[in-house]
Every structure is written in structure tokens, then in C-alpha cells.
mmCIF file of C-alpha atoms in Angstrom:
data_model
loop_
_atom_site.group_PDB
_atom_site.id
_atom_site.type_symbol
_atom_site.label_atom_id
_atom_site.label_comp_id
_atom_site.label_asym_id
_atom_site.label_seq_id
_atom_site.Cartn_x
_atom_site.Cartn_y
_atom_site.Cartn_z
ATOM 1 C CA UNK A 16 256.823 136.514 -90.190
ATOM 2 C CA UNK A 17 253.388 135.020 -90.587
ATOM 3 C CA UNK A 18 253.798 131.097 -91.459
ATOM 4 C CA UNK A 19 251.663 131.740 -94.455
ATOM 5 C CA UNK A 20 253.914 134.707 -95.977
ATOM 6 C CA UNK A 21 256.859 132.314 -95.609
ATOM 7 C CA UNK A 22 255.372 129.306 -97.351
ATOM 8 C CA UNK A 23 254.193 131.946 -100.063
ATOM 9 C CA UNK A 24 257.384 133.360 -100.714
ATOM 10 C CA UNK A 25 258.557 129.799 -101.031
ATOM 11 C CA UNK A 26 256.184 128.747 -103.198
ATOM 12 C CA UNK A 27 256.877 131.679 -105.208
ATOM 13 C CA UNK A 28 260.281 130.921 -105.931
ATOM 14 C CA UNK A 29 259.125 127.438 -107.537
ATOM 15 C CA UNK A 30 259.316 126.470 -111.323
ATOM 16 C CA UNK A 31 256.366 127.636 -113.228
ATOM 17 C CA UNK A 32 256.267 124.010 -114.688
ATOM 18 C CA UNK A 33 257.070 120.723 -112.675
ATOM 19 C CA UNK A 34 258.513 118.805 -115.730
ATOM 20 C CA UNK A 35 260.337 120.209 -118.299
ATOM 21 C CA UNK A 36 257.616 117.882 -121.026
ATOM 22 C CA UNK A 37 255.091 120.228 -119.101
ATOM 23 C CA UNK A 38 254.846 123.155 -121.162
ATOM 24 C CA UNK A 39 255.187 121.373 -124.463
ATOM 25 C CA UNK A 40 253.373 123.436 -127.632
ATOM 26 C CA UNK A 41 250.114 121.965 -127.413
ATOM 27 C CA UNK A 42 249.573 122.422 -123.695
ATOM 28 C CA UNK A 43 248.224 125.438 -121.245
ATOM 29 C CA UNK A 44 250.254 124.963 -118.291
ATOM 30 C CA UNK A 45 249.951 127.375 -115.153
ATOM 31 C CA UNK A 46 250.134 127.811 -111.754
ATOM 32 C CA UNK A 47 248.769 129.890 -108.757
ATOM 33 C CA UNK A 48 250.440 131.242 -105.732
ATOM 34 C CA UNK A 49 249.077 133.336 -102.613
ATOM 35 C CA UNK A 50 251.353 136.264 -102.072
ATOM 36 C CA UNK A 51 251.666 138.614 -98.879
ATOM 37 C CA UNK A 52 248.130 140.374 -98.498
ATOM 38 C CA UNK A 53 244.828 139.195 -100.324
ATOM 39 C CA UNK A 54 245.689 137.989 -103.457
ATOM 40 C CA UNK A 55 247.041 135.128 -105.643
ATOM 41 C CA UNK A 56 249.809 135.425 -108.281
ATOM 42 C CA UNK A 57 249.023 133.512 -111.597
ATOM 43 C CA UNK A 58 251.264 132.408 -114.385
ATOM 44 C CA UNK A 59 250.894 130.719 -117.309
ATOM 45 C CA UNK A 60 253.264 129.632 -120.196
ATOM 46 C CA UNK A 61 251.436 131.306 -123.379
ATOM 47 C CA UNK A 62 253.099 134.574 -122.776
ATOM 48 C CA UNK A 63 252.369 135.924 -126.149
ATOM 49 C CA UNK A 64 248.306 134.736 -126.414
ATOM 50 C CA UNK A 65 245.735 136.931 -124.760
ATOM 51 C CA UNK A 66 244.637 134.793 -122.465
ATOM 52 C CA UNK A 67 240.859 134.901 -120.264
ATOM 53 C CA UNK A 68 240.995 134.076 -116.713
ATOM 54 C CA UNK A 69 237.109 132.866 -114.846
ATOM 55 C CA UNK A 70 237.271 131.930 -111.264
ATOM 56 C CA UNK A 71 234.554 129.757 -109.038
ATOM 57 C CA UNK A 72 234.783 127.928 -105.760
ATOM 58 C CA UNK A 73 233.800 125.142 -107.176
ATOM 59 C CA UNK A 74 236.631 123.422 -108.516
ATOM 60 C CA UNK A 75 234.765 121.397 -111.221
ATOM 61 C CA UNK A 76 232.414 124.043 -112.414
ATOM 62 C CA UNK A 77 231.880 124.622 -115.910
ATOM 63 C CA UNK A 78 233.790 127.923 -117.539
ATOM 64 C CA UNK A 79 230.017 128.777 -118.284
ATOM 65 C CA UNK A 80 229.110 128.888 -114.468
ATOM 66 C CA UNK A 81 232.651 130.995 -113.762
ATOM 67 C CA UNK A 82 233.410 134.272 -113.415
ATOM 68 C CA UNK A 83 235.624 136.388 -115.941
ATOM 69 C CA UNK A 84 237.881 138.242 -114.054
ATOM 70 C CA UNK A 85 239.724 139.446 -116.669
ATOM 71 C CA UNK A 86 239.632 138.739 -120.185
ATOM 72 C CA UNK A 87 243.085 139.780 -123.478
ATOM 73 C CA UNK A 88 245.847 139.283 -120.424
ATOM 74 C CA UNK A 89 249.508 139.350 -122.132
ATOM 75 C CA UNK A 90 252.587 138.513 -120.633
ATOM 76 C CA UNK A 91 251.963 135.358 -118.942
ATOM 77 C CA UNK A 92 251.362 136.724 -115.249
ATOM 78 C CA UNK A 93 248.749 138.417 -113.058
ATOM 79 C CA UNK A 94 247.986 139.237 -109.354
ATOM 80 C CA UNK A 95 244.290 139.033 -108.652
ATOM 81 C CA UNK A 96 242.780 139.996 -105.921
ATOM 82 C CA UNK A 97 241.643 136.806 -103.696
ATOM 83 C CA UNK A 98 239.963 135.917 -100.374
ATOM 84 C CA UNK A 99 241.915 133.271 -98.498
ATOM 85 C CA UNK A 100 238.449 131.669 -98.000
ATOM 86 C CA UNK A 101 236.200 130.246 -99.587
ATOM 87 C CA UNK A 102 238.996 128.659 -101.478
ATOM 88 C CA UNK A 103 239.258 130.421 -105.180
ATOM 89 C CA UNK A 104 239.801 127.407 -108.233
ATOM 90 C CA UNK A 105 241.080 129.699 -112.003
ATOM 91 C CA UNK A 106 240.404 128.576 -115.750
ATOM 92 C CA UNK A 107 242.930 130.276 -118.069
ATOM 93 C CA UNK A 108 242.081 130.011 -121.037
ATOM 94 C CA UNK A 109 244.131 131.056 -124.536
ATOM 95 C CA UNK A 110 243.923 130.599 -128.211
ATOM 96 C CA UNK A 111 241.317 127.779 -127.559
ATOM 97 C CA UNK A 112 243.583 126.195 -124.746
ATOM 98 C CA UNK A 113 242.268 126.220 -121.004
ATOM 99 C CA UNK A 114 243.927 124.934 -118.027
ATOM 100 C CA UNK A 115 242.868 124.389 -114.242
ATOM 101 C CA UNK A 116 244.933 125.911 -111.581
ATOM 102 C CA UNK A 117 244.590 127.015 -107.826
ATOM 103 C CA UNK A 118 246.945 126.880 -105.481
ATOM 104 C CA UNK A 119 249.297 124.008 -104.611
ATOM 105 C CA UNK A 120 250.191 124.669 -101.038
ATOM 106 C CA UNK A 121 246.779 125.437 -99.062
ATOM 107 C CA UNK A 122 247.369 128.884 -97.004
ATOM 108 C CA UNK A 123 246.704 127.285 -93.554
ATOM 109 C CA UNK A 124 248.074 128.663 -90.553
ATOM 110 C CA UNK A 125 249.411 125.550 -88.468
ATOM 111 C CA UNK A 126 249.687 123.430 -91.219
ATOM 112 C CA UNK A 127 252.508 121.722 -92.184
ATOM 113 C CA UNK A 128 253.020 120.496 -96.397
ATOM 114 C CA UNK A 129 249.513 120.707 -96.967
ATOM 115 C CA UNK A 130 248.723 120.587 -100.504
ATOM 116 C CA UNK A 131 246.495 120.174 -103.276
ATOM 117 C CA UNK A 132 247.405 117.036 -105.895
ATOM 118 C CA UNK A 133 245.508 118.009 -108.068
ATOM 119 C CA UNK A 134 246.204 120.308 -111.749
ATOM 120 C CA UNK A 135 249.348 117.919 -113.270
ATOM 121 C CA UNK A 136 248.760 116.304 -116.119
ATOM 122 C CA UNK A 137 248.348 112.486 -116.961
ATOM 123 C CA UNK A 138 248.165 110.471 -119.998
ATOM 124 C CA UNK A 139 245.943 111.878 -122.862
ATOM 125 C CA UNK A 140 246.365 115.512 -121.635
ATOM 126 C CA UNK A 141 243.600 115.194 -118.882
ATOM 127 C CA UNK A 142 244.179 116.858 -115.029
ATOM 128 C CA UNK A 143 244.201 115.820 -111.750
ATOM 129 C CA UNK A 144 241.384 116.813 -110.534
ATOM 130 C CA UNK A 145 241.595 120.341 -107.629
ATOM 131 C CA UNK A 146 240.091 119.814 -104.520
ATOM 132 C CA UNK A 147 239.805 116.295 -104.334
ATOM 133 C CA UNK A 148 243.114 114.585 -103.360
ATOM 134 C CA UNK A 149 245.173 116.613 -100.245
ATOM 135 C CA UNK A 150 248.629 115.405 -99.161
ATOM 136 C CA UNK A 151 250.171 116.840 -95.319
ATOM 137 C CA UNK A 152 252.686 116.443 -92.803
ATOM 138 C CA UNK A 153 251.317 116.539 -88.855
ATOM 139 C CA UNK A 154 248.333 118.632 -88.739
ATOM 140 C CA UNK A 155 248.632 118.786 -84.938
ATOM 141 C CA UNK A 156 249.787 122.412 -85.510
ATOM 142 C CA UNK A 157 245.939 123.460 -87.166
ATOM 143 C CA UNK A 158 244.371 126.314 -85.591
ATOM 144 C CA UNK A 159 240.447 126.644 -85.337
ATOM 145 C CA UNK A 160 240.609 128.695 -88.303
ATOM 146 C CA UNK A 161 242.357 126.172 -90.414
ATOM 147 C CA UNK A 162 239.944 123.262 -89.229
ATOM 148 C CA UNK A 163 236.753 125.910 -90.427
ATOM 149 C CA UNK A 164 238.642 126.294 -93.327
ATOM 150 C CA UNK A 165 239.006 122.326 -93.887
ATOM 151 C CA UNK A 166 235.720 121.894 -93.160
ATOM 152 C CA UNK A 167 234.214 124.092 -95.659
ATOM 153 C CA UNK A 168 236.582 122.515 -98.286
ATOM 154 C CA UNK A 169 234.325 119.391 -97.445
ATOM 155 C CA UNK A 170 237.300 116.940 -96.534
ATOM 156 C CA UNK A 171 235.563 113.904 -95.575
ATOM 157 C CA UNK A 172 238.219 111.654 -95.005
ATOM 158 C CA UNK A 173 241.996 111.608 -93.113
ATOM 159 C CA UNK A 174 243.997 108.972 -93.468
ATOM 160 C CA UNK A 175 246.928 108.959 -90.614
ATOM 161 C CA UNK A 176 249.704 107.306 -91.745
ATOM 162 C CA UNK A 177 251.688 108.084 -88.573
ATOM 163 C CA UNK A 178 252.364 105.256 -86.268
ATOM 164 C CA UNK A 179 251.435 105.118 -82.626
ATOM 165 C CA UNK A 180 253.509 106.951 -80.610
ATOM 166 C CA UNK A 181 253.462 109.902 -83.433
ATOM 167 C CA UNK A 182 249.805 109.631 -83.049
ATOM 168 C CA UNK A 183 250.313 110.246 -79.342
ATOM 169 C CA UNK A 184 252.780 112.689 -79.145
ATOM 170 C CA UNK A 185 250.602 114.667 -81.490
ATOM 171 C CA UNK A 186 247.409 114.083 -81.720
ATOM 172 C CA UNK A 187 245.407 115.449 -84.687
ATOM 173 C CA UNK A 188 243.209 117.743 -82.819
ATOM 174 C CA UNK A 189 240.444 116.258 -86.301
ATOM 175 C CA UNK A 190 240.426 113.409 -83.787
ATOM 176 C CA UNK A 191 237.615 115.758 -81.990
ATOM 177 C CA UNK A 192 235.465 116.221 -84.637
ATOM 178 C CA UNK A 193 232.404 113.874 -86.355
ATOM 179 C CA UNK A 194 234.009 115.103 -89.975
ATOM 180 C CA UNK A 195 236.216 114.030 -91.515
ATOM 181 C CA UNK A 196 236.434 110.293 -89.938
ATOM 182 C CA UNK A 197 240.490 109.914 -89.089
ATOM 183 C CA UNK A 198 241.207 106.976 -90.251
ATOM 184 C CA UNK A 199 244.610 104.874 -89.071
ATOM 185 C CA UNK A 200 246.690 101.797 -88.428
ATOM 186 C CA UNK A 201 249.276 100.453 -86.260
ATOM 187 C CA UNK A 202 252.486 99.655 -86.938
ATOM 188 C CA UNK A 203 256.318 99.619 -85.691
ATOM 189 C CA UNK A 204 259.568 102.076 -87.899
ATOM 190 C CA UNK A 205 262.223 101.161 -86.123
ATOM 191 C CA UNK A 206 263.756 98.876 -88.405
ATOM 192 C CA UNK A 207 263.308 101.510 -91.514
ATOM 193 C CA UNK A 208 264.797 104.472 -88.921
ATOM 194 C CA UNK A 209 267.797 101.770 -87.930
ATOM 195 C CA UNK A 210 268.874 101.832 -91.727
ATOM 196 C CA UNK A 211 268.625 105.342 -92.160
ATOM 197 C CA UNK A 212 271.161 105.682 -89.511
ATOM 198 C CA UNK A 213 273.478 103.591 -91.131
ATOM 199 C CA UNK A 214 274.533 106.130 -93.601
ATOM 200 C CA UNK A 215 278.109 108.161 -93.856
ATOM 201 C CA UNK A 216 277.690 109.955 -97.622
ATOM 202 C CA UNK A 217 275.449 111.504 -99.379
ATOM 203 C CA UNK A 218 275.382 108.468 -102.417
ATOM 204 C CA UNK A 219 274.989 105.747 -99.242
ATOM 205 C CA UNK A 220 271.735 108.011 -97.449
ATOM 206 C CA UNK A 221 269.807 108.438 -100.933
ATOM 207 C CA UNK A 222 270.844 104.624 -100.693
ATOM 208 C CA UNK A 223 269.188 103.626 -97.539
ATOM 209 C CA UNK A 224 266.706 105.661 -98.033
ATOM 210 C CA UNK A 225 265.383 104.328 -101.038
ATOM 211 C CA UNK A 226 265.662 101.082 -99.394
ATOM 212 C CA UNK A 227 263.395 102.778 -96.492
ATOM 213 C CA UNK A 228 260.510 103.961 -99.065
ATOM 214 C CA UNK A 229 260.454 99.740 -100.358
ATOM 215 C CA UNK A 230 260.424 98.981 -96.834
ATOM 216 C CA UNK A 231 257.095 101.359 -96.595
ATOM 217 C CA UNK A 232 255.653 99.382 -98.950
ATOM 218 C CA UNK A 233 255.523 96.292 -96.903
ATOM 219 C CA UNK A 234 255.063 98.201 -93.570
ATOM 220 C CA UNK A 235 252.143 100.037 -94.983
ATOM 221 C CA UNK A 236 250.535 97.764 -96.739
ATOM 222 C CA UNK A 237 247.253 98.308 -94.930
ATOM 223 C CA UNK A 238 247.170 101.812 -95.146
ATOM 224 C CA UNK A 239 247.926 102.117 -98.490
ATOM 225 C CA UNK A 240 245.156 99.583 -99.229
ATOM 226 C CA UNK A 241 242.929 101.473 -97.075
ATOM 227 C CA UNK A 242 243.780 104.071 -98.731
ATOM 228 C CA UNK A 243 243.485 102.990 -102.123
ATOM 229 C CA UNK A 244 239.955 101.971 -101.291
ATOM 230 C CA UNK A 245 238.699 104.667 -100.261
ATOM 231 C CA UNK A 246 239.583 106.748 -103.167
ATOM 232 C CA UNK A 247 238.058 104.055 -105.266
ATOM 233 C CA UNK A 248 234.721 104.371 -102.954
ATOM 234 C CA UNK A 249 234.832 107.595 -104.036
ATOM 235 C CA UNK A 250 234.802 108.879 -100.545
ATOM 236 C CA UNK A 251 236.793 112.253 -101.493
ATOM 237 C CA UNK A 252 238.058 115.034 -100.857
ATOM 238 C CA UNK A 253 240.395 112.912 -99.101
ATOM 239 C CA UNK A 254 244.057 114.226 -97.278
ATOM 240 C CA UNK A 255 246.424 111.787 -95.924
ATOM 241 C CA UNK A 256 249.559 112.443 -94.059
ATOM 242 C CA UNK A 257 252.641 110.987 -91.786
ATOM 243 C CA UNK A 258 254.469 113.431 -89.838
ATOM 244 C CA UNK A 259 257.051 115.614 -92.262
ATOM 245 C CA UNK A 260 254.600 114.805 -95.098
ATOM 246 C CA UNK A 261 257.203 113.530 -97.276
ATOM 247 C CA UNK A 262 258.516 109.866 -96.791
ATOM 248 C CA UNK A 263 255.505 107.858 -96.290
ATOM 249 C CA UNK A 264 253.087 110.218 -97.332
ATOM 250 C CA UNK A 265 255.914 110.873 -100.789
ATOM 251 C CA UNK A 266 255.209 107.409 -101.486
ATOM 252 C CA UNK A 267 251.578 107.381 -101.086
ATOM 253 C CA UNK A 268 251.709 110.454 -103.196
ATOM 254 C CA UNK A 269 253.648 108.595 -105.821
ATOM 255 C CA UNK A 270 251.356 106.024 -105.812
ATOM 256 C CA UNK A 271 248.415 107.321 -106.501
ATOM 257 C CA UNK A 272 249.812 109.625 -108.794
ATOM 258 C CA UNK A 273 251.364 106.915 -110.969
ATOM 259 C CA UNK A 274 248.177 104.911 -110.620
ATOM 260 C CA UNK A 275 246.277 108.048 -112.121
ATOM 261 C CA UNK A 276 248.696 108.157 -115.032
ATOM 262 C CA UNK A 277 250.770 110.902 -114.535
ATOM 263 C CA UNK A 278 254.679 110.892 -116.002
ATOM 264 C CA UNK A 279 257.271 109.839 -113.886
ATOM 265 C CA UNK A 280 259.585 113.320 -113.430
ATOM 266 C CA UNK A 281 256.206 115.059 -112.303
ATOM 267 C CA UNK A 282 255.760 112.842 -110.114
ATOM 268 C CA UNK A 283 259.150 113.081 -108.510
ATOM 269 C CA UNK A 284 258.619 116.440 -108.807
ATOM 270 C CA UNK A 285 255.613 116.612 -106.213
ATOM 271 C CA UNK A 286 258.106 114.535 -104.083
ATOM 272 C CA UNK A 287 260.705 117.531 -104.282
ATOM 273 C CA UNK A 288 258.759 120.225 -103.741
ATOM 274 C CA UNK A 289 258.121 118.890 -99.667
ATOM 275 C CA UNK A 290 261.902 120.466 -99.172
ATOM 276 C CA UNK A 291 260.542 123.653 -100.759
ATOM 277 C CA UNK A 292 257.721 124.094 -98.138
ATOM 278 C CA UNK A 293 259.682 122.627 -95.054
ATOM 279 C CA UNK A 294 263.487 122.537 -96.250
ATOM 280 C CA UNK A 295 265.786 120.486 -94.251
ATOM 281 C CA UNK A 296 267.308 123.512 -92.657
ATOM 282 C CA UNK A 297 263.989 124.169 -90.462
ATOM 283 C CA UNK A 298 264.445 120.410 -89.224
ATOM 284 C CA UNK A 299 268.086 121.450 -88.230
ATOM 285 C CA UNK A 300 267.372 124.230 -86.576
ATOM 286 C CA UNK A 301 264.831 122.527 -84.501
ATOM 287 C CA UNK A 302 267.390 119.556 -83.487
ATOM 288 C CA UNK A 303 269.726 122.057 -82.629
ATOM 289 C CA UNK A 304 267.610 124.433 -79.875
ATOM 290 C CA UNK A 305 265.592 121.529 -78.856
ATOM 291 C CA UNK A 306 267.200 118.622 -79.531
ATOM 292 C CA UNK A 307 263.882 117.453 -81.301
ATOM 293 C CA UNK A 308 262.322 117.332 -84.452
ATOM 294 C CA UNK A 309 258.317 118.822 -84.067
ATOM 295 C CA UNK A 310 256.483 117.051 -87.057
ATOM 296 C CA UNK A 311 260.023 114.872 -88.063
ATOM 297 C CA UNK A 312 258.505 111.791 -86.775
ATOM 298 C CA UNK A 313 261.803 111.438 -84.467
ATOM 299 C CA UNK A 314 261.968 110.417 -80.732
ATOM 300 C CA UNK A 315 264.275 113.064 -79.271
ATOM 301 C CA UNK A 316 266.811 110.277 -79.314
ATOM 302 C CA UNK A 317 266.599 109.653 -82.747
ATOM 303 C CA UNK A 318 266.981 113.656 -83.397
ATOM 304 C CA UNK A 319 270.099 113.461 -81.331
ATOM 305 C CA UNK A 320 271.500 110.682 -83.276
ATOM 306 C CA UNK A 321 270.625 112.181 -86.358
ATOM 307 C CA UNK A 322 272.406 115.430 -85.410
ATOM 308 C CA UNK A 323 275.671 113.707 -85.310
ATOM 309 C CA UNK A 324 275.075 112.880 -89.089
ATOM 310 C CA UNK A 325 277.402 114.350 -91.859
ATOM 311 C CA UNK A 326 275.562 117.633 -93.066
ATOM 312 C CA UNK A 327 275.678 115.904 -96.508
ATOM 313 C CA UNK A 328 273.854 113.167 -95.025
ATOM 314 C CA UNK A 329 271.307 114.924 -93.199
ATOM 315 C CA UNK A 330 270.522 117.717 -96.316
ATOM 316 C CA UNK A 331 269.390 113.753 -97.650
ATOM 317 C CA UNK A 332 267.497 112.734 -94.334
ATOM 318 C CA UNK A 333 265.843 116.118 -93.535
ATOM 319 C CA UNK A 334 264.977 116.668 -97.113
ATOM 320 C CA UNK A 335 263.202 115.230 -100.495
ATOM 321 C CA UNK A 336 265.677 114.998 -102.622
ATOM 322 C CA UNK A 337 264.683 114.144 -106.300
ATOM 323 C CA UNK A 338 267.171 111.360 -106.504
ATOM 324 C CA UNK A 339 265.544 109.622 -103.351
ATOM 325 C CA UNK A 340 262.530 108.884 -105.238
ATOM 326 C CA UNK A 341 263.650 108.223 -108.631
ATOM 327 C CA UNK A 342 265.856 105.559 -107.017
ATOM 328 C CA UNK A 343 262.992 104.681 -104.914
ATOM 329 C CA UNK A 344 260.960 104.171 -107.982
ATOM 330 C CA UNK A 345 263.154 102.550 -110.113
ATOM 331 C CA UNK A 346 263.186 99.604 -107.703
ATOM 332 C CA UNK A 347 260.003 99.338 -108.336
ATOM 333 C CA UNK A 348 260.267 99.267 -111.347
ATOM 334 C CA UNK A 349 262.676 96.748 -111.144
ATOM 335 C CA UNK A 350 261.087 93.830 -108.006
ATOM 336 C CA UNK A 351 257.122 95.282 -109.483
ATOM 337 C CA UNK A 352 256.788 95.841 -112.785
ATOM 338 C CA UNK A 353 256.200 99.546 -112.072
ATOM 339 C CA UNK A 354 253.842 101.639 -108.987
ATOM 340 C CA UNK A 355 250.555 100.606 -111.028
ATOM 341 C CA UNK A 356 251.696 96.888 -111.083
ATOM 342 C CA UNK A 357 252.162 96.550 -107.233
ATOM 343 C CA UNK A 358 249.158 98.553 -106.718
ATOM 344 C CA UNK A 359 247.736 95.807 -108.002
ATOM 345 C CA UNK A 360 249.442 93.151 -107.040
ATOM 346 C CA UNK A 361 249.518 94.589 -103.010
ATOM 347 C CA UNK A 362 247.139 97.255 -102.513
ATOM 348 C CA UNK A 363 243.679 95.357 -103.888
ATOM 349 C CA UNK A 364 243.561 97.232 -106.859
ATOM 350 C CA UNK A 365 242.433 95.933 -110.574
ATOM 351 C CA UNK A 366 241.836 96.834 -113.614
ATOM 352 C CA UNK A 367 238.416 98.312 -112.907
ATOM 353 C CA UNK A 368 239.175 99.827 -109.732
ATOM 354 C CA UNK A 369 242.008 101.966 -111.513
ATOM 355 C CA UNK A 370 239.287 103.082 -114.465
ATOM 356 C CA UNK A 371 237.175 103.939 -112.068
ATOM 357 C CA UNK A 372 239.780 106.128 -109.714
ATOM 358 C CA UNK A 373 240.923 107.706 -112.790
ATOM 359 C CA UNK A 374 237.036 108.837 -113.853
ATOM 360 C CA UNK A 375 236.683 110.312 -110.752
ATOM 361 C CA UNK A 376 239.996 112.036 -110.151
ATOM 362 C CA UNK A 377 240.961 112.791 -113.531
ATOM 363 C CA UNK A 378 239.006 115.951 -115.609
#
């Protein structure tokens, strides 16, 4: 099966919603998913209201500047028909409500947890902006299409949270290109993978692993500063990625998510939806014919070691389990004063600097 029809059928099988406060009353909510063949499934939660859906490539264009594609839609769902490229961005709009929506996981060929942060919703009702913030796993996997497809989504900046010899083992073949500038930084895991090992049940590996995502946060530091900078530079679209997409990359995710304003369960839920895309059986699979893990991060050692784990224990490992990051989070929370507090306090941001990420990246 094509990698793309997988992921789609995944993606399809997600909540309409990310948060259950999502759909409240007052708000449009939606969502958009490539299915098999050329076209993308949307689905909104004013089932009842005739609803008017416009589509642009240009993910900030005005509904004036769309297209109407279709205009008294009941029922809450539609297929439309849709090019993979150039990447389509939908307004939905009903009883004088419109939401943003286009889809989460990008349809790339060789990529791995590549996806859009933008659409959720942050304090005051606003949106994450589409098309400006990307999150990934390796992208050593990306075929010349996906990199022309990258490219005309005008990414201008990757930051590489992977350490060396991740770096080396697979190189990101954007390392061969002028644009976008690959940006990353050197540092040593072994302590953070020596206390994921440690674990025996499921309660002690959401444990430890918690424990792992606070030890990112000193480990890190630089490229979550760098990081942090950039989008405050303004130097977007931006993607950033480690080598699942989900532990490092989770809590740079959460970060900049929290720093933008958005509530606390949608942000876990981004966090979760990494074992949607690449669920922990694909990882076990992999250790078991190969003894590796390809985009895990592990040395074939470490996949060995991991294999011996309890399944329980692994599901935790191999996956992104919700209660991973809450955990994670509330120990911020707890040593911080909460994700925008330490962003602050750690990751050069102030006051200003988070006004003016959340102009930018907030519609």
C-alpha cells in the first residue's frame, strides 16, 4: 500500500475535534483529510447549518480572494476533489461562523510525522496560523517529489533537533540544497536513553519518560532557543524535527504551542496523535526483522535492549501516550511556573517576543 493511503486512512480514523472544549456552541471547528485518489475529506461540527466552503493556496488569503467550491452543504461532511499539489488551504463557513482547515498530516511520500501546527485554537478564539509552523520525524526518507513539494510550500527554515550520530546515520538529504538553511546543534542522549531503560511497568515508563522530556529541556536548551528565535525573526514557514518526531520534537511542539496560547488537552492532543501516524507497532516490527529502529533515534543496540522490554513498557517507549505529556507538563508546571514561564526564563523569550510570535502565528 502506498505510504500516503496508509497515513490517510489513519488520519481518517482520528477525532473530528482534538479537545472535547473544541466544538463548544460558539465555535466552527473542522478538519481535512486526503483520502485514497485525488481528493480531501472535510468535516465540520455544524451538521445542521448550511455551510459554504472557498478554497486558495494561499493559506492566509482573504474569503474574498477564495474560491466557492460549494456553497448550502448539510450534514457536516464532504469529499472534494483536490490536487496533492499545490497544497489546497478551506474556509468553511456557517451561520456567520468560518473556520480554517487543511490538512494536518502533509501527503509526502518518504516522510515521516510531517505535519501542519497550524488550525487549533488559542485564547480569544483566534487560530494557529496553516502553513507556517511544520513539525517531522527524520526526513531522510523524502523523495525528490516531496523536496519539490517542500519547496513550493516555501519552507525556509529546518531546525534538526537530532544529535550527531542521528545526523550521520541519516542525513537529511535538505542538507544539499541552498533552501531551506538546516539548521542544528550538538549534543550527547545517552543519559536520557539510560533512564528510559530503567523501566519494568507501564506507570514506571510514563515515569521515566516524563523525567526524559525535563531532561530535554536542559539538553536542548540551544535548540529550543534557536528555535524560539527564529520564529520570533519571523523567518517562517519553519519545520523542525528529531528522529520519530515525537519526544523532542513533542516538546518543542508543546512549547510553542503553549507559548501561542493554546489549551493544555489540545496540546497533548498534537502530542498523541504522533502514535496515530507512526504507532508503536511499526517501531516493533522494525526491531524485530532488523533488529533496528529506522527513524527511532536508536543505535541497533539500544533497539535490542529495548526489545527485551515488557510490551506494556514498550507500547509507552514506542508510542505518545497522552499521559507522557500531561505528566511531562505538569512538572513544569510544578519546577516553571508553566511552558510560557520557562520559555522565558530559558529559551530568551519576553514579554514582547511572545506578542510578537503570537501576531505572526496566530489569525
Amino acid at each position: 500500500m502506498d505510504r500516503r493511503h496508509f497515513l490517510a486512512a489513519a488520519a481518517a480514523n482520528t477525532a473530528l475535534a482534538v479537545t472535547p472544549s473544541a466544538f463548544a456552541a460558539e465555535t466552527l471547528e473542522g478538519k481535512a483529510t486526503r483520502v485514497a485518489g485525488k481528493g480531501v475529506q472535510l468535516e465540520w461540527n455544524a451538521k445542521s447549518a448550511r455551510a459554504a466552503i472557498y478554497v486558495s493556496t494561499d493559506p492566509a488569503a482573504p474569503r474574498r480572494a477564495m474560491r466557492q467550491v460549494k456553497t448550502g452543504v448539510t450534514g457536516g461532511q464532504i469529499e472534494i476533489p483536490a490536487e496533492i499539489a499545490p497544497r489546497p488551504y478551506y474556509l468553511l463557513a456557517a451561520d456567520g461562523r468560518e473556520t480554517r482547515v487543511a490538512e494536518r498530516l502533509l501527503p509526502l511520500q518518504g516522510g515521516r510525522n510531517f505535519r501542519d501546527l497550524g488550525g487549533y485554537r488559542a485564547a480569544g478564539g483566534r487560530q494557529v496560523r496553516w502553513g507556517k509552523i511544520y513539525r517531522s520525524g527524520v526526513m531522510s526518507g523524502l523523495t525528490n517529489g516531496d523536496l519539490d513539494y517542500l519547496s513550493k510550500l516555501g519552507v525556509k527554515v529546518i531546525c534538526d533537533l537530532r544529535n550527531p550520530r542521528e545526523r550521520q546515520d541519516e542525513p537529511s538529504p535538505l542538507l544539499k540544497a541552498n533552501v531551506p538553511e538546516v539548521v542544528a546543534f550538538d549534543y550527547d542522549m545517552n543519559a536520557s536513553m539510560a533512564l528510559l531503560a530503567t523501566a519494568r511497568t507501564r506507570e514506571q515508563a510514563i515515569d521515566v519518560f516524563a523525567m526524559a522530556y525535563l531532561q530535554f529541556l536542559e539538553t536542548l536548551t540551544p535548540n529550543y532557543t534557536d528555535l524560539f528565535a527564529r520564529l520570533a525573526a519571523g523567518e517562517a514557514p519553519l519545520a523542525f524535527n528529531c528522529s520519530a518526531g515525537k519526544d523532542r520534537t513533542g516538546m518543542a511542539s508543546a512549547l510553542i504551542l503553549s507559548v501561542l496560547g493554546v489549551a493544555r488537552e489540545t496540546v497533548v492532543a498534537d502530542y498523541a496523535l504522533t502514535q496515530v501516524y507512526t504507532p508503536p507497532s511499526l517501531y516493533k516490527a522494525q526491531m524485530a526483522q532488523a533488529g533496528r529502529v529506522s527513524g527511532g533515534g536508536l543505535t541497533a543496540e539500544q533497539a535490542r535492549a529495548f526489545a527485551q522490554m515488557p510490551p506494556e513498557v514498550l507500547d509507552i517507549i514506542m508510542g505518545s501516550d497522552p499521559a507522557v505529556m500531561r505528566k511531562a507538563l505538569a512538572q513544569v508546571d510544578d519546577r516553571f511556573g508553566g511552558p510560557v514561564a520557562l520559555a522565558k526564563a530559558r529559551f530568551g523569550l519576553t514579554d514582547a517576543r511572545i506578542a510578537s510570535i503570537r501576531g505572526a502565528y496566530l489569525a
